[in-house]
Amino acid sequence: MLEIRGNISCCMNFHAGAWERDKTAGWIEQSDTQKSLSVRTSPKKLNPRAVHLDRTCYSKNNSRHNWDTTMKFLLALIAVLIIAALIGLSVMGMMSKSGGAPGLISGKLSQCPKPPNCVCTEFQIDAEHYLPPATYSSNEINTVRKQVRSAISVSGGELLRERDNYFVATYTSGTFGFVDDLEVRIEPDTKQIHIRSASRVGYSDLGANRERASKLKSLLEEL
């Protein structure tokens, strides 16, 4: 048994129901201002088990409080990051509304830049940016042009302009309004239809332009 002689005074902050007092060991006085308890023991014997339980309970309550504080901080941080990402995507969507397709260079579609958000059938530089051109068998160029217009409309594009065998269209995403440019060039000599689909902003398009160009190619090869 633990025996304490003399007067011992200590003050601990804890929940009122957390302590189990031995009535033979002393008495408890509560402070009205600090919401704490002042424990004073008489020179009688103090129940060591009660002291151990009191300290264990205080430690658990303190650990639980620290864990709750940490979780609240992490949730707040995640919320801030999500909001910042949404704002950033919205701004990029607005930025993509300006600009346009690069156009023909020496009678061909422009080569894709390095970012993986562009697909073009004109240049077989690497597999990431290349897609084989569509082919057709019709001898009527007007029929081919009509099919190009139809394929753009069916795939969700908006045809902006058409000049001879060259077409320019845009595609707009539904969530943040990202605008992508599509260019189509008909090559009557080889009976090929070249396609270029590219994003105006950002780095990766998560495969959106390749998927669009592949779908357009399938529609055009139905000729």
Coordinates of C-alpha atoms in Angstrom, one line a residue:
M1 CA 0.0 0.0 0.0
L2 CA 1.1 3.5 -0.8
E3 CA 1.2 5.8 2.1
I4 CA 1.5 9.6 1.9
R5 CA 2.4 11.7 4.9
G6 CA 1.9 15.4 5.3
N7 CA -0.3 17.6 3.1
I8 CA -0.2 17.2 -0.6
S9 CA -2.0 19.7 -2.9
C10 CA -2.3 19.2 -6.7
C11 CA -4.6 20.6 -9.4
M12 CA -5.5 18.7 -12.6
N13 CA -7.9 19.6 -15.4
F14 CA -10.2 16.7 -16.1
H15 CA -13.8 15.7 -16.7
A16 CA -15.9 15.6 -13.5
G17 CA -17.0 12.0 -13.9
A18 CA -13.5 10.7 -14.7
W19 CA -12.3 10.3 -11.1
E20 CA -13.2 7.8 -8.5
R21 CA -12.4 9.1 -5.0
D22 CA -11.8 7.1 -1.9
K23 CA -13.8 8.8 0.8
T24 CA -11.3 7.7 3.5
A25 CA -8.4 9.4 1.7
G26 CA -9.6 13.0 1.6
W27 CA -12.0 15.4 0.0
I28 CA -12.5 17.2 -3.4
E29 CA -13.1 20.9 -3.8
Q30 CA -14.1 22.3 -7.2
S31 CA -13.0 25.7 -8.4
D32 CA -15.8 27.9 -10.0
T33 CA -13.5 30.0 -12.2
Q34 CA -11.1 27.5 -13.9
K35 CA -13.5 24.5 -14.0
S36 CA -10.8 22.4 -12.3
L37 CA -10.6 20.3 -9.2
S38 CA -8.3 20.8 -6.3
V39 CA -7.5 17.5 -4.6
R40 CA -6.2 17.6 -1.0
T41 CA -5.4 14.5 0.9
S42 CA -5.2 14.0 4.6
P43 CA -2.3 12.3 6.1
K44 CA -4.3 9.1 5.8
K45 CA -3.8 6.3 3.3
L46 CA -4.6 7.0 -0.3
N47 CA -6.0 4.2 -2.5
P48 CA -3.3 3.6 -5.1
R49 CA -5.7 2.0 -7.5
A50 CA -7.9 5.1 -7.6
V51 CA -4.9 7.3 -8.3
H52 CA -3.8 4.9 -11.2
L53 CA -7.3 4.9 -12.7
D54 CA -7.5 8.7 -12.4
R55 CA -4.2 9.2 -14.3
T56 CA -5.1 6.6 -17.0
C57 CA -8.5 8.3 -17.6
Y58 CA -6.9 11.7 -17.9
S59 CA -4.3 10.4 -20.4
K60 CA -7.0 8.8 -22.6
N61 CA -9.1 12.0 -22.6
N62 CA -6.0 14.0 -23.6
S63 CA -5.1 11.6 -26.4
R64 CA -8.7 11.7 -27.7
H65 CA -8.7 15.4 -27.7
N66 CA -5.4 15.5 -29.7
W67 CA -6.8 13.0 -32.2
D68 CA -10.0 15.0 -32.7
T69 CA -8.0 18.2 -33.2
T70 CA -5.8 16.5 -35.8
M71 CA -8.7 15.1 -37.7
K72 CA -10.5 18.4 -37.8
F73 CA -7.3 20.0 -39.2
L74 CA -6.9 17.4 -41.9
L75 CA -10.5 17.7 -43.0
A76 CA -10.2 21.4 -43.2
L77 CA -7.1 21.1 -45.2
I78 CA -8.7 18.7 -47.6
A79 CA -11.7 21.0 -48.1
V80 CA -9.4 23.9 -48.9
L81 CA -7.4 21.9 -51.4
I82 CA -10.6 20.7 -53.1
I83 CA -12.0 24.3 -53.3
A84 CA -8.7 25.5 -54.7
A85 CA -8.7 22.8 -57.4
L86 CA -12.2 23.6 -58.4
I87 CA -11.4 27.3 -58.7
G88 CA -8.3 26.5 -60.7
L89 CA -10.2 24.3 -63.2
S90 CA -12.9 26.9 -63.6
V91 CA -10.3 29.6 -64.4
M92 CA -8.7 27.3 -66.9
G93 CA -12.1 26.6 -68.5
M94 CA -12.6 30.4 -68.9
M95 CA -9.1 30.8 -70.4
S96 CA -9.7 28.0 -73.0
K97 CA -12.5 30.1 -74.5
S98 CA -9.9 32.3 -76.1
G99 CA -7.5 31.2 -78.8
G100 CA -8.2 28.9 -81.8
A101 CA -6.8 26.2 -84.1
P102 CA -3.3 26.8 -85.5
G103 CA -4.4 26.3 -89.1
L104 CA -2.6 24.7 -92.0
I105 CA 1.2 25.0 -92.5
S106 CA 2.4 24.4 -96.0
G107 CA -0.9 22.7 -96.8
K108 CA -0.8 20.3 -93.8
L109 CA -2.1 20.2 -90.3
S110 CA 0.2 21.6 -87.5
Q111 CA 2.4 19.2 -85.6
C112 CA 1.4 18.5 -82.0
P113 CA 3.4 20.2 -79.2
K114 CA 5.1 18.1 -76.5
P115 CA 2.3 18.0 -73.9
P116 CA 0.2 14.8 -74.2
N117 CA -3.1 16.7 -75.0
C118 CA -3.0 16.5 -78.7
V119 CA -3.4 13.9 -81.5
C120 CA -2.6 14.4 -85.2
T121 CA -2.6 12.0 -88.1
E122 CA -0.2 14.1 -90.3
F123 CA 3.1 13.3 -88.4
Q124 CA 4.1 9.9 -87.1
I125 CA 6.6 11.3 -84.5
D126 CA 5.7 9.2 -81.5
A127 CA 2.8 6.9 -80.5
E128 CA 1.6 9.3 -77.9
H129 CA 0.6 12.0 -80.4
Y130 CA 0.0 9.9 -83.5
L131 CA -3.2 8.3 -84.9
P132 CA -3.4 6.7 -88.4
P133 CA -5.6 8.8 -90.8
A134 CA -9.0 7.8 -91.9
T135 CA -9.5 6.4 -95.4
Y136 CA -12.4 6.5 -97.8
S137 CA -13.3 4.9 -101.2
S138 CA -15.9 7.3 -102.6
N139 CA -14.9 9.2 -105.7
E140 CA -17.3 12.1 -105.0
I141 CA -15.5 14.7 -103.0
N142 CA -18.8 16.5 -102.1
T143 CA -20.0 13.2 -100.5
V144 CA -16.8 13.1 -98.4
R145 CA -17.2 16.7 -97.3
K146 CA -20.8 16.0 -96.3
Q147 CA -19.7 13.0 -94.3
V148 CA -17.1 15.2 -92.5
R149 CA -19.8 17.7 -91.5
S150 CA -22.1 14.9 -90.3
A151 CA -19.3 13.2 -88.3
I152 CA -18.4 16.5 -86.5
S153 CA -22.0 17.1 -85.6
V154 CA -22.7 13.6 -84.4
S155 CA -19.6 13.6 -82.2
G156 CA -20.7 16.7 -80.4
G157 CA -18.6 19.3 -82.3
E158 CA -19.5 22.8 -83.5
L159 CA -18.3 23.5 -87.1
L160 CA -16.8 27.0 -87.2
R161 CA -15.5 27.3 -90.7
E162 CA -15.0 25.3 -93.9
R163 CA -12.7 26.1 -96.8
D164 CA -12.4 23.6 -99.7
N165 CA -11.2 20.4 -98.0
Y166 CA -10.3 22.0 -94.6
F167 CA -12.7 22.1 -91.6
V168 CA -12.3 23.7 -88.2
A169 CA -14.6 22.8 -85.2
T170 CA -14.6 23.1 -81.5
Y171 CA -15.7 20.8 -78.6
T172 CA -16.7 22.1 -75.2
S173 CA -16.7 20.0 -72.1
G174 CA -19.9 20.1 -69.9
T175 CA -18.4 20.5 -66.4
F176 CA -15.8 23.3 -66.6
G177 CA -16.3 24.4 -70.2
F178 CA -12.9 23.4 -71.6
V179 CA -12.7 24.1 -75.3
D180 CA -10.7 21.8 -77.6
D181 CA -9.9 22.5 -81.3
L182 CA -10.5 20.0 -84.1
E183 CA -9.2 20.3 -87.6
V184 CA -9.9 18.0 -90.5
R185 CA -8.1 17.9 -93.9
I186 CA -9.3 15.8 -96.8
E187 CA -6.5 14.6 -99.1
P188 CA -8.1 13.5 -102.4
D189 CA -4.9 12.2 -104.0
T190 CA -4.4 9.5 -101.4
K191 CA -8.1 9.3 -100.3
Q192 CA -7.2 10.0 -96.7
I193 CA -8.8 12.2 -94.1
H194 CA -6.3 13.8 -91.7
I195 CA -7.5 14.7 -88.2
R196 CA -5.9 17.0 -85.5
S197 CA -7.6 17.3 -82.1
A198 CA -5.9 19.4 -79.3
S199 CA -6.6 21.1 -76.0
R200 CA -6.1 24.8 -75.7
V201 CA -5.0 24.8 -72.1
G202 CA -3.6 22.4 -69.5
Y203 CA -1.1 19.6 -69.8
S204 CA -2.8 16.2 -69.8
D205 CA -6.3 15.7 -71.3
L206 CA -6.7 12.2 -69.8
G207 CA -7.0 10.8 -73.4
A208 CA -10.0 12.9 -74.4
N209 CA -8.5 14.1 -77.7
R210 CA -7.4 10.6 -78.8
E211 CA -10.9 9.3 -78.0
R212 CA -12.5 12.1 -80.0
A213 CA -10.2 11.6 -83.0
S214 CA -10.7 7.8 -82.9
K215 CA -14.5 8.2 -82.9
L216 CA -14.4 10.7 -85.7
K217 CA -12.2 8.4 -87.7
S218 CA -14.6 5.5 -87.3
L219 CA -17.5 7.7 -88.5
L220 CA -15.6 8.9 -91.5
E221 CA -14.5 5.4 -92.5
E222 CA -18.2 4.5 -93.0
L223 CA -18.0 6.1 -96.4

